[in-house]
């Protein structure tokens, strides 16, 4: 079984599913986005997709020391995300994804700055 990452062509939400071979030819199936109800993927034939889950990539802290194994896993995950992003043909959907990612990064920076201020105040004895 193989894990596959899909992206909603409408809102850009990411999903992870497990691809497994089908034993019998079954009727076509599909999966819709939990966010906007747009079709994410439809299929028939030799494979089935099971265990659909919303996928949110992890953001690593700067202070974490990465091993070669974790760097390789992160690189593979980044490549899968890039391929999912590149498969979106709708320019407006791609723009929404970029805007959401930028907003998430800005929120992360704000949280880190607030944490740093709290640590600084705590270290100086001011509360």
PDB file of C-alpha atoms in Angstrom:
ATOM      1  CA  UNK A   1       0.000   0.000   0.000  1.00  0.00           C
ATOM      2  CA  UNK A   2       1.178   3.475  -0.869  1.00  0.00           C
ATOM      3  CA  UNK A   3       0.284   6.832   0.713  1.00  0.00           C
ATOM      4  CA  UNK A   4      -0.801   9.468  -1.790  1.00  0.00           C
ATOM      5  CA  UNK A   5      -1.352  13.195  -1.195  1.00  0.00           C
ATOM      6  CA  UNK A   6      -4.216  14.897  -3.047  1.00  0.00           C
ATOM      7  CA  UNK A   7      -5.223  18.549  -3.097  1.00  0.00           C
ATOM      8  CA  UNK A   8      -8.646  20.061  -3.565  1.00  0.00           C
ATOM      9  CA  UNK A   9      -8.716  21.889  -6.876  1.00  0.00           C
ATOM     10  CA  UNK A  10     -11.096  24.470  -5.442  1.00  0.00           C
ATOM     11  CA  UNK A  11      -9.735  25.495  -2.019  1.00  0.00           C
ATOM     12  CA  UNK A  12      -6.355  23.723  -1.951  1.00  0.00           C
ATOM     13  CA  UNK A  13      -7.024  21.625   1.170  1.00  0.00           C
ATOM     14  CA  UNK A  14      -4.630  18.668   1.314  1.00  0.00           C
ATOM     15  CA  UNK A  15      -5.653  15.069   1.915  1.00  0.00           C
ATOM     16  CA  UNK A  16      -3.673  11.888   2.400  1.00  0.00           C
ATOM     17  CA  UNK A  17      -5.076   8.513   1.358  1.00  0.00           C
ATOM     18  CA  UNK A  18      -3.762   4.980   1.090  1.00  0.00           C
ATOM     19  CA  UNK A  19      -3.736   3.478  -2.397  1.00  0.00           C
ATOM     20  CA  UNK A  20      -4.261  -0.257  -2.582  1.00  0.00           C
ATOM     21  CA  UNK A  21      -4.897  -2.659  -5.449  1.00  0.00           C
ATOM     22  CA  UNK A  22      -8.499  -3.674  -6.096  1.00  0.00           C
ATOM     23  CA  UNK A  23      -9.389  -7.327  -6.406  1.00  0.00           C
ATOM     24  CA  UNK A  24     -12.584  -6.824  -8.363  1.00  0.00           C
ATOM     25  CA  UNK A  25     -13.629  -4.209 -10.869  1.00  0.00           C
ATOM     26  CA  UNK A  26     -15.989  -1.968  -8.928  1.00  0.00           C
ATOM     27  CA  UNK A  27     -18.074   1.031  -9.816  1.00  0.00           C
ATOM     28  CA  UNK A  28     -16.399   4.451  -9.978  1.00  0.00           C
ATOM     29  CA  UNK A  29     -15.836   6.178  -6.637  1.00  0.00           C
ATOM     30  CA  UNK A  30     -14.977   9.708  -5.576  1.00  0.00           C
ATOM     31  CA  UNK A  31     -13.957  11.784  -2.578  1.00  0.00           C
ATOM     32  CA  UNK A  32     -15.138  15.339  -1.902  1.00  0.00           C
ATOM     33  CA  UNK A  33     -13.411  18.060   0.093  1.00  0.00           C
ATOM     34  CA  UNK A  34     -14.571  18.427   3.698  1.00  0.00           C
ATOM     35  CA  UNK A  35     -13.972  22.202   3.488  1.00  0.00           C
ATOM     36  CA  UNK A  36     -15.803  23.188   0.296  1.00  0.00           C
ATOM     37  CA  UNK A  37     -17.395  19.927  -0.950  1.00  0.00           C
ATOM     38  CA  UNK A  38     -15.598  20.140  -4.316  1.00  0.00           C
ATOM     39  CA  UNK A  39     -14.382  16.862  -5.833  1.00  0.00           C
ATOM     40  CA  UNK A  40     -10.836  16.028  -4.743  1.00  0.00           C
ATOM     41  CA  UNK A  41     -10.373  12.742  -6.597  1.00  0.00           C
ATOM     42  CA  UNK A  42     -12.460  10.199  -8.486  1.00  0.00           C
ATOM     43  CA  UNK A  43     -11.302   6.749  -9.544  1.00  0.00           C
ATOM     44  CA  UNK A  44     -12.149   3.364 -10.947  1.00  0.00           C
ATOM     45  CA  UNK A  45     -10.072   0.461 -12.182  1.00  0.00           C
ATOM     46  CA  UNK A  46      -7.209  -1.353 -10.527  1.00  0.00           C
ATOM     47  CA  UNK A  47      -6.717   0.861  -7.444  1.00  0.00           C
ATOM     48  CA  UNK A  48      -8.836   1.930  -4.511  1.00  0.00           C
ATOM     49  CA  UNK A  49      -8.141   4.818  -2.113  1.00  0.00           C
ATOM     50  CA  UNK A  50      -8.919   4.326   1.564  1.00  0.00           C
ATOM     51  CA  UNK A  51      -8.281   6.028   4.927  1.00  0.00           C
ATOM     52  CA  UNK A  52      -8.814   9.570   3.636  1.00  0.00           C
ATOM     53  CA  UNK A  53      -7.498  12.087   6.167  1.00  0.00           C
ATOM     54  CA  UNK A  54      -6.998  15.839   6.093  1.00  0.00           C
ATOM     55  CA  UNK A  55      -3.276  16.524   5.796  1.00  0.00           C
ATOM     56  CA  UNK A  56      -1.638  19.528   7.446  1.00  0.00           C
ATOM     57  CA  UNK A  57       2.140  19.609   7.062  1.00  0.00           C
ATOM     58  CA  UNK A  58       4.123  20.037  10.260  1.00  0.00           C
ATOM     59  CA  UNK A  59       6.157  23.192  10.829  1.00  0.00           C
ATOM     60  CA  UNK A  60       9.499  22.522  12.486  1.00  0.00           C
ATOM     61  CA  UNK A  61      11.057  24.793  15.083  1.00  0.00           C
ATOM     62  CA  UNK A  62      14.396  26.372  14.189  1.00  0.00           C
ATOM     63  CA  UNK A  63      16.080  24.905  17.263  1.00  0.00           C
ATOM     64  CA  UNK A  64      15.409  21.276  16.322  1.00  0.00           C
ATOM     65  CA  UNK A  65      18.398  19.325  15.078  1.00  0.00           C
ATOM     66  CA  UNK A  66      17.321  17.282  12.060  1.00  0.00           C
ATOM     67  CA  UNK A  67      18.727  13.873  11.244  1.00  0.00           C
ATOM     68  CA  UNK A  68      19.432  12.759   7.677  1.00  0.00           C
ATOM     69  CA  UNK A  69      16.436  10.445   7.955  1.00  0.00           C
ATOM     70  CA  UNK A  70      14.062  13.234   9.045  1.00  0.00           C
ATOM     71  CA  UNK A  71      15.489  15.581   6.402  1.00  0.00           C
ATOM     72  CA  UNK A  72      14.874  12.920   3.753  1.00  0.00           C
ATOM     73  CA  UNK A  73      11.313  12.416   4.997  1.00  0.00           C
ATOM     74  CA  UNK A  74      10.730  16.189   4.992  1.00  0.00           C
ATOM     75  CA  UNK A  75      12.156  16.466   1.469  1.00  0.00           C
ATOM     76  CA  UNK A  76       9.860  13.696   0.256  1.00  0.00           C
ATOM     77  CA  UNK A  77       6.857  15.346   1.912  1.00  0.00           C
ATOM     78  CA  UNK A  78       7.796  18.722   0.401  1.00  0.00           C
ATOM     79  CA  UNK A  79       8.111  17.108  -3.025  1.00  0.00           C
ATOM     80  CA  UNK A  80       4.680  15.474  -2.691  1.00  0.00           C
ATOM     81  CA  UNK A  81       3.179  18.810  -1.656  1.00  0.00           C
ATOM     82  CA  UNK A  82       4.836  20.551  -4.574  1.00  0.00           C
ATOM     83  CA  UNK A  83       3.505  17.938  -7.001  1.00  0.00           C
ATOM     84  CA  UNK A  84       0.003  18.284  -5.522  1.00  0.00           C
ATOM     85  CA  UNK A  85       0.250  22.076  -5.843  1.00  0.00           C
ATOM     86  CA  UNK A  86       1.493  21.867  -9.417  1.00  0.00           C
ATOM     87  CA  UNK A  87      -1.438  19.607 -10.342  1.00  0.00           C
ATOM     88  CA  UNK A  88      -3.887  22.437  -9.579  1.00  0.00           C
ATOM     89  CA  UNK A  89      -4.659  24.105 -12.879  1.00  0.00           C
ATOM     90  CA  UNK A  90      -7.012  26.791 -11.588  1.00  0.00           C
ATOM     91  CA  UNK A  91      -4.932  29.948 -11.056  1.00  0.00           C
ATOM     92  CA  UNK A  92      -7.395  31.370  -8.528  1.00  0.00           C
ATOM     93  CA  UNK A  93      -7.189  28.197  -6.402  1.00  0.00           C
ATOM     94  CA  UNK A  94      -3.385  28.287  -6.550  1.00  0.00           C
ATOM     95  CA  UNK A  95      -3.400  31.933  -5.467  1.00  0.00           C
ATOM     96  CA  UNK A  96      -5.704  31.111  -2.519  1.00  0.00           C
ATOM     97  CA  UNK A  97      -3.288  28.363  -1.429  1.00  0.00           C
ATOM     98  CA  UNK A  98      -0.310  30.733  -1.584  1.00  0.00           C
ATOM     99  CA  UNK A  99      -2.246  33.378   0.374  1.00  0.00           C
ATOM    100  CA  UNK A 100      -3.220  30.832   3.047  1.00  0.00           C
ATOM    101  CA  UNK A 101       0.379  29.605   3.330  1.00  0.00           C
ATOM    102  CA  UNK A 102       1.636  33.177   3.675  1.00  0.00           C
ATOM    103  CA  UNK A 103      -0.973  33.900   6.362  1.00  0.00           C
ATOM    104  CA  UNK A 104       0.024  30.728   8.232  1.00  0.00           C
ATOM    105  CA  UNK A 105       3.699  31.737   8.072  1.00  0.00           C
ATOM    106  CA  UNK A 106       2.883  35.249   9.315  1.00  0.00           C
ATOM    107  CA  UNK A 107       0.854  33.797  12.202  1.00  0.00           C
ATOM    108  CA  UNK A 108       3.762  31.464  13.035  1.00  0.00           C
ATOM    109  CA  UNK A 109       6.206  34.412  13.071  1.00  0.00           C
ATOM    110  CA  UNK A 110       3.847  36.401  15.329  1.00  0.00           C
ATOM    111  CA  UNK A 111       3.577  33.448  17.743  1.00  0.00           C
ATOM    112  CA  UNK A 112       7.361  33.037  17.821  1.00  0.00           C
ATOM    113  CA  UNK A 113       7.871  36.762  18.475  1.00  0.00           C
ATOM    114  CA  UNK A 114       5.331  36.674  21.326  1.00  0.00           C
ATOM    115  CA  UNK A 115       7.057  33.605  22.813  1.00  0.00           C
ATOM    116  CA  UNK A 116      10.412  35.371  22.602  1.00  0.00           C
ATOM    117  CA  UNK A 117       9.001  38.468  24.353  1.00  0.00           C
ATOM    118  CA  UNK A 118       7.561  36.281  27.137  1.00  0.00           C
ATOM    119  CA  UNK A 119      10.908  34.511  27.590  1.00  0.00           C
ATOM    120  CA  UNK A 120      12.736  37.821  27.641  1.00  0.00           C
ATOM    121  CA  UNK A 121      10.404  39.237  30.286  1.00  0.00           C
ATOM    122  CA  UNK A 122      10.644  36.063  32.308  1.00  0.00           C
ATOM    123  CA  UNK A 123      14.445  36.081  32.138  1.00  0.00           C
ATOM    124  CA  UNK A 124      14.647  39.707  33.252  1.00  0.00           C
ATOM    125  CA  UNK A 125      12.323  39.151  36.210  1.00  0.00           C
ATOM    126  CA  UNK A 126       9.581  41.441  34.866  1.00  0.00           C
ATOM    127  CA  UNK A 127       6.075  40.053  34.605  1.00  0.00           C
TER     128      UNK A 127
END
